[in-house]
Amino acid sequence: MMRKTAGALLFTLLFACGQADRVPGDVLPKEKMRDILLDMNVADVYGREQTDTVHIPDSIREQRVKQYYVQILQIHKVTREEFMHSYRYYEAHPDKLESVYKAMQEIVQRKKTVLDSLERVKMNALNRTDPVKKDTMRWPNKDIRKLMLP
């Protein structure tokens, strides 16, 4: 009897550990949540950093960002309710939300690495071009005195 109880307990623990990383069926998977939150962060930065020739009040900027959020959810084919339900779930499970944010950070870091390497290639190409002669007004003849009139 003791062995059966211990076996059942061990099975329950192993099953529970295997389920620890999963989310309920009505919650967006981590990868989809990661992608949506990444897009929302980009929209947030874009909406706040956008420079206009005319001063725009913060309330209008906030409205723009909210409109970007609506478009992002449409792109990902997720309703506002689905997103909010999932976001509340992840907020209630900080370990899962942290893993989503870590995955976001890894993607941003990879993109930054690619952009930095492209910038280095661009700068190296610019530095390799033939430099402009420092004195473009210099006469081809070294002895300018010969050209001077008496």
Protein backbone atom coordinates (compact mmCIF):
# COMPACT_ATOMS: atom_id res chain seq x y z
CA MET A 1 0.00 0.00 0.00
CA MET A 2 2.83 2.37 0.91
CA ARG A 3 4.50 1.74 -2.44
CA LYS A 4 1.33 2.51 -4.36
CA THR A 5 0.86 5.76 -2.44
CA ALA A 6 4.48 6.76 -3.01
CA GLY A 7 4.19 5.84 -6.69
CA ALA A 8 1.00 7.88 -7.08
CA LEU A 9 2.61 10.83 -5.30
CA LEU A 10 5.71 10.62 -7.51
CA PHE A 11 3.53 10.41 -10.65
CA THR A 12 1.52 13.44 -9.51
CA LEU A 13 4.69 15.45 -8.85
CA LEU A 14 6.20 14.57 -12.22
CA PHE A 15 2.95 15.38 -14.01
CA ALA A 16 2.64 18.70 -12.18
CA CYS A 17 6.23 19.65 -13.03
CA GLY A 18 5.58 18.86 -16.68
CA GLN A 19 2.55 21.15 -16.67
CA ALA A 20 4.33 24.05 -14.97
CA ASP A 21 5.34 25.72 -18.22
CA ARG A 22 1.97 25.36 -19.95
CA VAL A 23 -0.78 27.91 -20.01
CA PRO A 24 -4.53 27.23 -20.07
CA GLY A 25 -6.20 26.85 -23.45
CA ASP A 26 -8.04 30.17 -23.22
CA VAL A 27 -4.78 32.08 -22.66
CA LEU A 28 -2.51 33.19 -25.50
CA PRO A 29 0.65 31.06 -25.79
CA LYS A 30 3.90 32.65 -24.62
CA GLU A 31 5.22 33.09 -28.16
CA LYS A 32 2.12 34.92 -29.37
CA MET A 33 2.05 37.07 -26.22
CA ARG A 34 5.74 37.86 -26.75
CA ASP A 35 5.15 38.94 -30.35
CA ILE A 36 2.17 41.14 -29.45
CA LEU A 37 3.99 42.80 -26.55
CA LEU A 38 7.04 43.42 -28.73
CA ASP A 39 4.91 45.12 -31.36
CA MET A 40 3.14 47.15 -28.68
CA ASN A 41 6.45 48.31 -27.24
CA VAL A 42 7.62 49.42 -30.68
CA ALA A 43 4.32 51.25 -31.23
CA ASP A 44 4.63 52.89 -27.83
CA VAL A 45 8.12 54.20 -28.58
CA TYR A 46 7.11 55.28 -32.08
CA GLY A 47 4.06 57.11 -30.81
CA ARG A 48 6.00 58.98 -28.17
CA GLU A 49 9.12 59.74 -30.19
CA GLN A 50 7.34 60.83 -33.34
CA THR A 51 8.24 64.43 -34.03
CA ASP A 52 5.75 66.68 -35.66
CA THR A 53 6.17 70.22 -36.86
CA VAL A 54 3.23 71.21 -34.67
CA HIS A 55 3.09 70.53 -30.95
CA ILE A 56 0.68 67.69 -30.22
CA PRO A 57 -0.77 67.30 -26.73
CA ASP A 58 0.04 64.12 -24.85
CA SER A 59 -3.62 63.11 -24.85
CA ILE A 60 -3.63 62.97 -28.65
CA ARG A 61 -0.36 61.03 -28.66
CA GLU A 62 -1.94 58.55 -26.22
CA GLN A 63 -4.91 58.17 -28.57
CA ARG A 64 -2.52 57.43 -31.45
CA VAL A 65 -0.76 54.76 -29.41
CA LYS A 66 -4.09 53.18 -28.47
CA GLN A 67 -5.01 53.10 -32.15
CA TYR A 68 -1.68 51.38 -32.90
CA TYR A 69 -2.53 48.80 -30.22
CA VAL A 70 -5.88 48.09 -31.91
CA GLN A 71 -4.11 47.61 -35.24
CA ILE A 72 -1.53 45.31 -33.65
CA LEU A 73 -4.25 43.12 -32.17
CA GLN A 74 -5.93 42.99 -35.58
CA ILE A 75 -2.67 41.95 -37.23
CA HIS A 76 -2.25 39.14 -34.70
CA LYS A 77 -5.95 38.20 -35.04
CA VAL A 78 -6.59 38.65 -31.31
CA THR A 79 -9.49 40.48 -29.72
CA ARG A 80 -8.97 43.05 -27.00
CA GLU A 81 -10.78 40.74 -24.55
CA GLU A 82 -8.54 37.77 -25.41
CA PHE A 83 -5.45 39.89 -24.97
CA MET A 84 -6.58 41.40 -21.66
CA HIS A 85 -7.61 37.99 -20.30
CA SER A 86 -4.20 36.60 -21.24
CA TYR A 87 -2.35 39.61 -19.90
CA ARG A 88 -4.15 39.32 -16.54
CA TYR A 89 -3.23 35.63 -16.45
CA TYR A 90 0.44 36.40 -17.05
CA GLU A 91 0.35 39.18 -14.45
CA ALA A 92 -1.04 36.67 -11.94
CA HIS A 93 1.83 34.29 -12.81
CA PRO A 94 4.99 36.45 -12.59
CA ASP A 95 7.32 33.57 -13.46
CA LYS A 96 5.55 33.08 -16.80
CA LEU A 97 5.41 36.81 -17.49
CA GLU A 98 9.13 37.03 -16.73
CA SER A 99 9.87 34.28 -19.26
CA VAL A 100 7.84 36.22 -21.86
CA TYR A 101 9.85 39.37 -21.14
CA LYS A 102 13.13 37.45 -21.28
CA ALA A 103 12.16 36.08 -24.69
CA MET A 104 11.33 39.64 -25.80
CA GLN A 105 14.71 40.83 -24.55
CA GLU A 106 16.51 38.08 -26.47
CA ILE A 107 14.77 39.09 -29.71
CA VAL A 108 15.58 42.76 -29.18
CA GLN A 109 19.21 41.88 -28.43
CA ARG A 110 19.47 39.75 -31.60
CA LYS A 111 18.02 42.56 -33.71
CA LYS A 112 20.38 45.06 -32.08
CA THR A 113 23.35 42.81 -32.85
CA VAL A 114 22.32 42.57 -36.51
CA LEU A 115 21.79 46.33 -36.80
CA ASP A 116 25.12 47.04 -35.09
CA SER A 117 26.95 44.72 -37.48
CA LEU A 118 25.26 46.37 -40.48
CA GLU A 119 26.30 49.77 -39.15
CA ARG A 120 29.90 48.54 -38.78
CA VAL A 121 29.89 47.24 -42.36
CA LYS A 122 28.54 50.58 -43.56
CA MET A 123 31.17 52.55 -41.63
CA ASN A 124 33.97 50.28 -42.88
CA ALA A 125 32.79 50.77 -46.46
CA LEU A 126 32.75 54.54 -46.00
CA ASN A 127 36.24 54.51 -44.50
CA ARG A 128 37.60 52.38 -47.37
CA THR A 129 36.56 54.80 -50.11
CA ASP A 130 39.29 56.90 -51.66
CA PRO A 131 39.86 59.87 -49.44
CA VAL A 132 39.48 63.29 -51.00
CA LYS A 133 42.79 64.99 -51.51
CA LYS A 134 43.42 67.45 -48.77
CA ASP A 135 44.48 70.27 -51.05
CA THR A 136 42.28 70.30 -54.10
CA MET A 137 43.45 73.77 -55.14
CA ARG A 138 47.06 72.73 -55.55
CA TRP A 139 48.62 73.20 -58.96
CA PRO A 140 49.82 70.11 -60.76
CA ASN A 141 53.18 71.80 -61.35
CA LYS A 142 55.22 71.81 -58.15
CA ASP A 143 57.09 74.96 -59.01
CA ILE A 144 54.40 77.62 -59.10
CA ARG A 145 56.98 80.37 -59.53
CA LYS A 146 57.43 79.39 -63.16
CA LEU A 147 53.79 80.20 -63.79
CA MET A 148 53.94 83.63 -62.22
CA LEU A 149 54.09 86.62 -64.52
CA PRO A 150 57.16 88.91 -64.33
